[in-house]
Tab-separated table of C-alpha atoms and ligand atoms in Angstrom:
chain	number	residue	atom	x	y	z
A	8	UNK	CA	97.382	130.382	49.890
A	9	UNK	CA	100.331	130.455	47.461
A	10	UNK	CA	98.506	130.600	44.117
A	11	UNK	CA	95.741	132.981	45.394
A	12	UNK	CA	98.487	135.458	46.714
A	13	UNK	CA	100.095	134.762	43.308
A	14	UNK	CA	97.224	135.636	41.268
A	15	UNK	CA	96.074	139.075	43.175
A	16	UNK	CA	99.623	140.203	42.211
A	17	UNK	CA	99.422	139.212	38.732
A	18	UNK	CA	96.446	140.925	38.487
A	19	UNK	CA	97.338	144.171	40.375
A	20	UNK	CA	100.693	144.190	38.249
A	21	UNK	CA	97.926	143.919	34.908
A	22	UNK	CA	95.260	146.752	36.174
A	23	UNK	CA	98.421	149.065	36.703
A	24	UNK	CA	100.058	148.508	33.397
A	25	UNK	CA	96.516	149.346	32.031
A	26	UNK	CA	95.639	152.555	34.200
A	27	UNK	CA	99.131	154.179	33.966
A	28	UNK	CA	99.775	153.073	30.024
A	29	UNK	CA	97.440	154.905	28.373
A	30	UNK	CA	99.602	155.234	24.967
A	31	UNK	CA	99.336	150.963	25.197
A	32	UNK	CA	98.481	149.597	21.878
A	33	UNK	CA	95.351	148.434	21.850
A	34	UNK	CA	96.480	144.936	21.005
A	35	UNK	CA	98.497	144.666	23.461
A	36	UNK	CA	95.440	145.953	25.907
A	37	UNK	CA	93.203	143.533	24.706
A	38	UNK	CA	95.439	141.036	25.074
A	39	UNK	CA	96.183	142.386	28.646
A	40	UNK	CA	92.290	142.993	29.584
A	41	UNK	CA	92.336	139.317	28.020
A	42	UNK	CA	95.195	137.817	30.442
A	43	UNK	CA	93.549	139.725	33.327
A	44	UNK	CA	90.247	138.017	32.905
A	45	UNK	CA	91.820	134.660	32.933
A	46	UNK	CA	93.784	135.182	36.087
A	47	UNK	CA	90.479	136.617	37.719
A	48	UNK	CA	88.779	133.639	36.603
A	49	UNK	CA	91.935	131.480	37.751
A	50	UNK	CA	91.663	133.495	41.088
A	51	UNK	CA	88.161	132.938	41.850
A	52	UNK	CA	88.859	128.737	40.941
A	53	UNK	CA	91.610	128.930	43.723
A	54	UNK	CA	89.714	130.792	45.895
A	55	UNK	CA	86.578	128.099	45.584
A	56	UNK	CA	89.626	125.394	45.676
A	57	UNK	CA	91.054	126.262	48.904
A	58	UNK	CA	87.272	126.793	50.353
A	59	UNK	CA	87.180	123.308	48.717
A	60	UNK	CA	90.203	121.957	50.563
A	61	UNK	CA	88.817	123.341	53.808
A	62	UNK	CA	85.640	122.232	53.488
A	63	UNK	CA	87.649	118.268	52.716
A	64	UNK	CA	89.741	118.652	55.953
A	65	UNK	CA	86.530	119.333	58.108
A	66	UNK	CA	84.899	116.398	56.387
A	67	UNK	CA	87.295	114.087	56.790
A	68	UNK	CA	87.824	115.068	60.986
A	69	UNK	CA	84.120	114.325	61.098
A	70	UNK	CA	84.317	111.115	59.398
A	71	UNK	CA	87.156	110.231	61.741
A	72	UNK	CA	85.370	111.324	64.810
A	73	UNK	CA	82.293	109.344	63.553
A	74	UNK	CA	84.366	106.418	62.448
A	75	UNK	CA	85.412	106.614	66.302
A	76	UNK	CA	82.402	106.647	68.260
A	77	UNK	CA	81.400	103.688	65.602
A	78	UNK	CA	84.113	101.816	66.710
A	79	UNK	CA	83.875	102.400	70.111
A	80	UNK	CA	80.244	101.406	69.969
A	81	UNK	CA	80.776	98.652	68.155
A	82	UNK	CA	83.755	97.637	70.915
A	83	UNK	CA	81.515	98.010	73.437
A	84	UNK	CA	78.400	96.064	72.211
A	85	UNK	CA	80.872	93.021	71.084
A	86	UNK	CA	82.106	93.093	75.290
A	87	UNK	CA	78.660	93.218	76.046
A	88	UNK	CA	77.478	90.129	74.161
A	89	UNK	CA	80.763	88.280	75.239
A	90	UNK	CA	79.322	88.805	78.484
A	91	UNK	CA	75.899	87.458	78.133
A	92	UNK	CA	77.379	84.596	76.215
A	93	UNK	CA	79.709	84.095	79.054
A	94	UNK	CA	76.927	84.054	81.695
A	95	UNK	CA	74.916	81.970	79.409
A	96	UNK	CA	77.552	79.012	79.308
A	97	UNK	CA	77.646	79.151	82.527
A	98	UNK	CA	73.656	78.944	83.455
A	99	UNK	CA	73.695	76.178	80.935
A	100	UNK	CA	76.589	74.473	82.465
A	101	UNK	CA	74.977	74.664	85.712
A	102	UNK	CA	71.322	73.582	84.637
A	103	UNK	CA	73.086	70.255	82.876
A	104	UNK	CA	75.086	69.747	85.735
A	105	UNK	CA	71.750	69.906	87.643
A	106	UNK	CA	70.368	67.805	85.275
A	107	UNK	CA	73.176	65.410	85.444
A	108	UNK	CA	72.866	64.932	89.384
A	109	UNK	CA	69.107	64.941	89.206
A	110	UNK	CA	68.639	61.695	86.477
A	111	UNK	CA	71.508	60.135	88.652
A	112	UNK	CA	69.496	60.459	91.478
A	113	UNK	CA	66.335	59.259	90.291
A	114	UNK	CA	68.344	56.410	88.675
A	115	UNK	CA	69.578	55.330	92.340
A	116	UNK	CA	65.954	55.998	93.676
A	117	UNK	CA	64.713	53.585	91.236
A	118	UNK	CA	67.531	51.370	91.210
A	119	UNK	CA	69.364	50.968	94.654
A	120	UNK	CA	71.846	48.006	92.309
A	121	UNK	CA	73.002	50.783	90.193
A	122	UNK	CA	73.682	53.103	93.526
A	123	UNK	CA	75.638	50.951	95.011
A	124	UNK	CA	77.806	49.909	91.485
A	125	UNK	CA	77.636	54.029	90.439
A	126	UNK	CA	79.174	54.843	93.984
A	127	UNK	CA	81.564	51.893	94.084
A	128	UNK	CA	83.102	53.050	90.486
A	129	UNK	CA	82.947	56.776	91.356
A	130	UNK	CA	85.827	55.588	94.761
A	131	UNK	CA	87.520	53.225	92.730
A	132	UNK	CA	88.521	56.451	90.703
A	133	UNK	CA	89.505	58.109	93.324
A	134	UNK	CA	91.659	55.071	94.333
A	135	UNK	CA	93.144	55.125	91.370
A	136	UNK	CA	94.253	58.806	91.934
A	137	UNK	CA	95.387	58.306	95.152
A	138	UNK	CA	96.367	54.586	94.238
A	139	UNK	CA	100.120	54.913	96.557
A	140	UNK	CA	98.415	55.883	99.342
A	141	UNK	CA	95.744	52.837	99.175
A	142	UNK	CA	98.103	50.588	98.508
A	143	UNK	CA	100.382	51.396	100.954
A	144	UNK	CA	97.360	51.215	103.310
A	145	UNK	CA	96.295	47.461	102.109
A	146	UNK	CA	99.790	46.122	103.634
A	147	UNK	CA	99.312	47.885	106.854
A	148	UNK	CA	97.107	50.429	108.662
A	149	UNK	CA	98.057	52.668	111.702
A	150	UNK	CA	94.664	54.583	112.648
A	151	UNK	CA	94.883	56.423	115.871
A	152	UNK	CA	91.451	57.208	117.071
A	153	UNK	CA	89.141	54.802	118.153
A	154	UNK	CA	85.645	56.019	117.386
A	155	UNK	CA	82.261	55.484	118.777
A	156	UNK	CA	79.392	56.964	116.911
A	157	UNK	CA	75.151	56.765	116.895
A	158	UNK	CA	74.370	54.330	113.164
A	159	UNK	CA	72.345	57.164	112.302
A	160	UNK	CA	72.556	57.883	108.303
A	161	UNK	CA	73.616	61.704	108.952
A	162	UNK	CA	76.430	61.219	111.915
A	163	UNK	CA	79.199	59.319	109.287
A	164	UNK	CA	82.469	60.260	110.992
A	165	UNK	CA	84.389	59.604	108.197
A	166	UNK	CA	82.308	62.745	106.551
A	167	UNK	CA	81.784	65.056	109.298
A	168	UNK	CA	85.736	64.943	110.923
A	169	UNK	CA	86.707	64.306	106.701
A	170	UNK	CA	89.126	61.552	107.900
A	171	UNK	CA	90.429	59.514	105.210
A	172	UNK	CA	90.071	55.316	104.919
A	173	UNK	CA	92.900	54.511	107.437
A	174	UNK	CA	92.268	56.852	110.176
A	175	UNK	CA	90.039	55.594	112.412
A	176	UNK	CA	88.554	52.426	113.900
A	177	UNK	CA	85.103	52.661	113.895
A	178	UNK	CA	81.994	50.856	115.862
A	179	UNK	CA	78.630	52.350	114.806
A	180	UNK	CA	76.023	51.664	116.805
A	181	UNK	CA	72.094	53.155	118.214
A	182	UNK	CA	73.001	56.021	120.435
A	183	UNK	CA	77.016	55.849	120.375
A	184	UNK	CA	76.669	53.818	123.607
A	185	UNK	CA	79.469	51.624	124.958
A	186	UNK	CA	78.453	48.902	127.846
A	187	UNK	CA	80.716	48.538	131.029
A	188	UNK	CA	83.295	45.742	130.849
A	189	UNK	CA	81.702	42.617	131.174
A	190	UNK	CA	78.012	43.808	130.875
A	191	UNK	CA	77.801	43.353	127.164
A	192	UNK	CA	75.630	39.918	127.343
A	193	UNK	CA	76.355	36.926	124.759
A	194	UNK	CA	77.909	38.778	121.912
A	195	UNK	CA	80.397	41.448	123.163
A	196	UNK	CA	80.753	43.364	120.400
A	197	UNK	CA	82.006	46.238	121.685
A	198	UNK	CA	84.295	44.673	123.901
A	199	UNK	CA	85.921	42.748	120.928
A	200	UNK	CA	86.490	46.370	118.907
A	201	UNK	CA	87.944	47.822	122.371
A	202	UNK	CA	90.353	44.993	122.470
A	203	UNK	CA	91.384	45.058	119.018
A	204	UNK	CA	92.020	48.968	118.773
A	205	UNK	CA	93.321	48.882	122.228
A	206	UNK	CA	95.635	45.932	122.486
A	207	UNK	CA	96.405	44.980	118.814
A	208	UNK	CA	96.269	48.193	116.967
A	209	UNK	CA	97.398	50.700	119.867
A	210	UNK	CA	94.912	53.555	118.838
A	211	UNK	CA	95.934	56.601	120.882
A	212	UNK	CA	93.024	58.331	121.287
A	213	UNK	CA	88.924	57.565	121.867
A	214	UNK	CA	86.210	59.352	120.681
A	215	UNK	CA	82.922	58.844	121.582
A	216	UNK	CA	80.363	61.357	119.380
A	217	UNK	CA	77.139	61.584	120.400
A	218	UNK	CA	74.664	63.803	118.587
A	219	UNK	CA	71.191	66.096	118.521
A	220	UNK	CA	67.933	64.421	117.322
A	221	UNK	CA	69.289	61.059	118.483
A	222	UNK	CA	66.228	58.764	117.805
A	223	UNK	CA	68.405	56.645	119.864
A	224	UNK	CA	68.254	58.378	122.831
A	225	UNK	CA	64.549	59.643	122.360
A	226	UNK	CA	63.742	55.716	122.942
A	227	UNK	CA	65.766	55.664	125.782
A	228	UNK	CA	64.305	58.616	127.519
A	229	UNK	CA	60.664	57.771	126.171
A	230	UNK	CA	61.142	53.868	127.746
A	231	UNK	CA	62.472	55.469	130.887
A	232	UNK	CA	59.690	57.918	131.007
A	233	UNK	CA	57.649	55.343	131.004
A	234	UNK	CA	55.347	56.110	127.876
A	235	UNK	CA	53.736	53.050	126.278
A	236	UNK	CA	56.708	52.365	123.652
A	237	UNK	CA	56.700	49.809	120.780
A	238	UNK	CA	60.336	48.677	121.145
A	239	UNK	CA	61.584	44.995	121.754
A	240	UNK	CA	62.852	43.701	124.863
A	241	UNK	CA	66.246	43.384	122.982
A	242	UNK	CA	66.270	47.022	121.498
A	243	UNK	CA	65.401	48.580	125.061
A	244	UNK	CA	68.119	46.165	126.520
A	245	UNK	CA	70.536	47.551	124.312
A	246	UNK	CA	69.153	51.029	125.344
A	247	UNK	CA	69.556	50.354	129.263
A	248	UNK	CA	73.080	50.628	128.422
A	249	UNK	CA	72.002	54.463	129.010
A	250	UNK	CA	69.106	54.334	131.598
A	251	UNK	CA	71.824	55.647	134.563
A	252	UNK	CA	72.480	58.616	132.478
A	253	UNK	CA	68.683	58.955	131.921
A	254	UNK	CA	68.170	59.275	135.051
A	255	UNK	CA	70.849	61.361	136.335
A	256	UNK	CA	69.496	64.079	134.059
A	257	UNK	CA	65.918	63.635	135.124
A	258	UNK	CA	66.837	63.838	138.546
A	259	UNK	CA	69.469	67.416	138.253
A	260	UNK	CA	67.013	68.661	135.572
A	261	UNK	CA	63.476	67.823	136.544
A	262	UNK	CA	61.714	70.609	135.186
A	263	UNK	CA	62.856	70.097	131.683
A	264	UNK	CA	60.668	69.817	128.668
A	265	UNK	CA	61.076	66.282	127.305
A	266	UNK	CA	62.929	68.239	124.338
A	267	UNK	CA	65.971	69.499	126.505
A	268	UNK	CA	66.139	66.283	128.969
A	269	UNK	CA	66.668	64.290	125.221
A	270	UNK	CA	69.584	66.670	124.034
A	271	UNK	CA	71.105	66.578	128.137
A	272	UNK	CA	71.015	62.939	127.808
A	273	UNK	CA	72.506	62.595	124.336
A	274	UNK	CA	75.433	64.631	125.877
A	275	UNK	CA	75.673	62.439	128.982
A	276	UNK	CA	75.426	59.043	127.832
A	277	UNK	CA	78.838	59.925	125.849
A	278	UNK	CA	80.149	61.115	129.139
A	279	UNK	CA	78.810	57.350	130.319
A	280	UNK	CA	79.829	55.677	127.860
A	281	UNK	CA	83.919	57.205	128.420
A	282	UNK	CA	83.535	55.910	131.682
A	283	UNK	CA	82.179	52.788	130.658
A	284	UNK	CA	85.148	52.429	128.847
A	285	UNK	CA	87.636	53.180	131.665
A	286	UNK	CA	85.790	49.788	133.334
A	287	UNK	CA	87.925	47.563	130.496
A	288	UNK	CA	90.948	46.978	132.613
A	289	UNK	CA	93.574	47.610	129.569
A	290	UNK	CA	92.222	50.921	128.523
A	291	UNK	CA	92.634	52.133	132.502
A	292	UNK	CA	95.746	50.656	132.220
A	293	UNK	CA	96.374	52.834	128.827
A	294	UNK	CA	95.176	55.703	129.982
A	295	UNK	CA	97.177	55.923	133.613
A	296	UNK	CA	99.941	55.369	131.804
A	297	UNK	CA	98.759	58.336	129.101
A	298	UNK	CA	99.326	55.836	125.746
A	299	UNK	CA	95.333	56.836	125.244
A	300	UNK	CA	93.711	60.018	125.679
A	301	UNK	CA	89.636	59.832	126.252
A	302	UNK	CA	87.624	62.539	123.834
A	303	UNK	CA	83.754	63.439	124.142
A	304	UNK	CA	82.119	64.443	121.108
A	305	UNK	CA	78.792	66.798	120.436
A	306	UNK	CA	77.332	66.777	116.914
A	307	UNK	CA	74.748	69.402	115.810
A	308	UNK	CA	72.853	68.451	112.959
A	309	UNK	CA	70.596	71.595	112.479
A	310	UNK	CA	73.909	74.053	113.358
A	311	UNK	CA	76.451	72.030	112.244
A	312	UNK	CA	78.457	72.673	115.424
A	313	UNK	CA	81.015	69.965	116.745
A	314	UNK	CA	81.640	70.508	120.644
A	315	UNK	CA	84.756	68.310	122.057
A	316	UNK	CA	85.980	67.880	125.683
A	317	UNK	CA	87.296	65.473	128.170
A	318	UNK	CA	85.759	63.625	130.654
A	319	UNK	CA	82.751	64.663	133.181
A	320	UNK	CA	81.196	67.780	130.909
A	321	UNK	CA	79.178	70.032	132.770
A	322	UNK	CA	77.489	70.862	129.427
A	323	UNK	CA	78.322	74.481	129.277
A	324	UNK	CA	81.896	73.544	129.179
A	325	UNK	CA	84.011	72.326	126.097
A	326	UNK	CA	85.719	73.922	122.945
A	327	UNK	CA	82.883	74.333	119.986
A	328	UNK	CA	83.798	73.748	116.856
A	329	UNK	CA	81.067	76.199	114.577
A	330	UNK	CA	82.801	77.772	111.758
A	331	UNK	CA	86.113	77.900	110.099
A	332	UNK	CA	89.388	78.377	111.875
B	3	ZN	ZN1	88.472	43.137	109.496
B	4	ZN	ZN1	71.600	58.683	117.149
């Protein structure tokens, strides 16, 4: 505001030298009159100048404040699209992943020589990563559970109690069933893995697993039941290992569906099958004098529950193992 307040004094100083100087020459007037109009003009270009410079100032706050909200907006679409590009890695990460497992498993399907090499390779890297422990393990191996469990592809021990190669001696067989010392016929298998855990290894505990939708056991009870069956003579003698329990349940539960008297029995012929054990002389031995403890064992395919308990269940009994501790 400087040069306007400048100029309106110049020119108030020039208008009064002209109104009270009447005797001015008239030279000197029209030089004045001259002067004055300049510094009006002069005036009137400062007065448009600082209108000018306001008018900037106001422009340029808008152009910030636009330049802003571009920014901003421009921020904000750039964290959207990392976004989508992040989700979009990951969908496609997933669907070749997918991919991946799916030709793999069509390749076993079609070629059970390349499942068994595929799965071979994909432990023997493990190994490797673990390669101490395994080879520590080659010299000598201390496993402390003997386990019996049904053959069936979906009861693996190893996978449902996630022991490691090491921990456990392990007889597979239909129905998780364990003859009575002596009883066995011509080739005692299960008496020769008793001995060896037993006497050579010194296992300290046994586990016997049985589990639901035993097909197993639904032969047992459907032979005992006496429905025309298809089995052998040497699969149902391997089943009479578990007739007594068969019929034990049939005769406490006799008005049970077919259903219910399969899952009882599934649960008792473990119960039998402890005891059966307790008929080889050096597991009583081991167990009076407490070097073994016996274990029952309830797997639930559908729930995947695990129910454990000692001896003699009255099947409402026994810790349940359903979710994480
Ligand atoms: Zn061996
Ligand atoms: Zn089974």
């Amino acid at each position: 505001m400087g040069k306007i307040t400048c100029c309106e004094e110049a020119l108030a100083e020039v208008n009064s030298i002209v109104l009270h100087c009447p005797k001015l020459e008239p030279f000197a007037c029209k030089k004045l009159k001259k002067l004055l109009k300049e510094l009006t003009f002069k005036l009137k270009v400062c007065e448009e100048w600082e209108k000018l410079k306001v008018k900037e100032l106001e422009l340029k706050e808008k152009v910030e404040l636009k330049k802003e909200a571009a920014e901003a907006k421009l921020h904000e679409e750039l964290e959207e699209l990392k976004f989508k590009k992040e989700v979009c890695e990951v969908h496609l990460h997933e669907e070749v992943e997918d991919l991946k497992s799916k030709v793999e498993l069509i390749g076993h399907e079609i070629n059970p020589v390349e499942k068994i090499k595929c799965g071979f390779l994909k432990f023997k890297s493990h190994f490797e990563q673990e390669k101490e422990y395994y080879e520590k393990l080659a010299e000598c191996h201390k496993p402390k559970f003997l386990i019996f469990s049904c053959c069936d592809s979906r009861v693996d021990p190893f996978k449902i109690l996630n022991l490691e190669l090491g921990e456990a001696i392990v007889v597979r067989n239909v129905a998780n069933l364990v003859a009575a010392y002596g009883e066995e016929g011509p080739c005692p298998s299960n008496h020769a893995a008793i001995e060896y855990a037993v006497k050579e290894i010194k296992v300290e505990h046994i586990l016997v697993i049985g589990h639901s939708h035993c097909e197993g056991i639904q032969a047992l009870v459907k032979t005992h039941h006496e429905e025309k069956t298809h089995y052998s003579e040497s699969y149902k003698s391997w089943l009479k290992i578990g007739e007594h329990s068969c019929k034990k349940v049939k005769e406490a539960y006799s008005s049970s569906t077919i259903e219910e008297h399969c899952t009882l029995c599934e649960k008792e012929c473990v119960n039998h099958s402890l005891h059966n054990c307790l008929t080889y002389p050096f597991v009583k031995e081991a167990v009076a004098s407490k070097k073994i403890t016996l274990h029952a064992g309830y797997y639930d395919l559908h729930k995947c529950a695990f129910s454990r308990w000692s001896l003699d269940y009255n099947y409402s009994e026994g810790e349940k193992y359903c979710s994480n501790p």
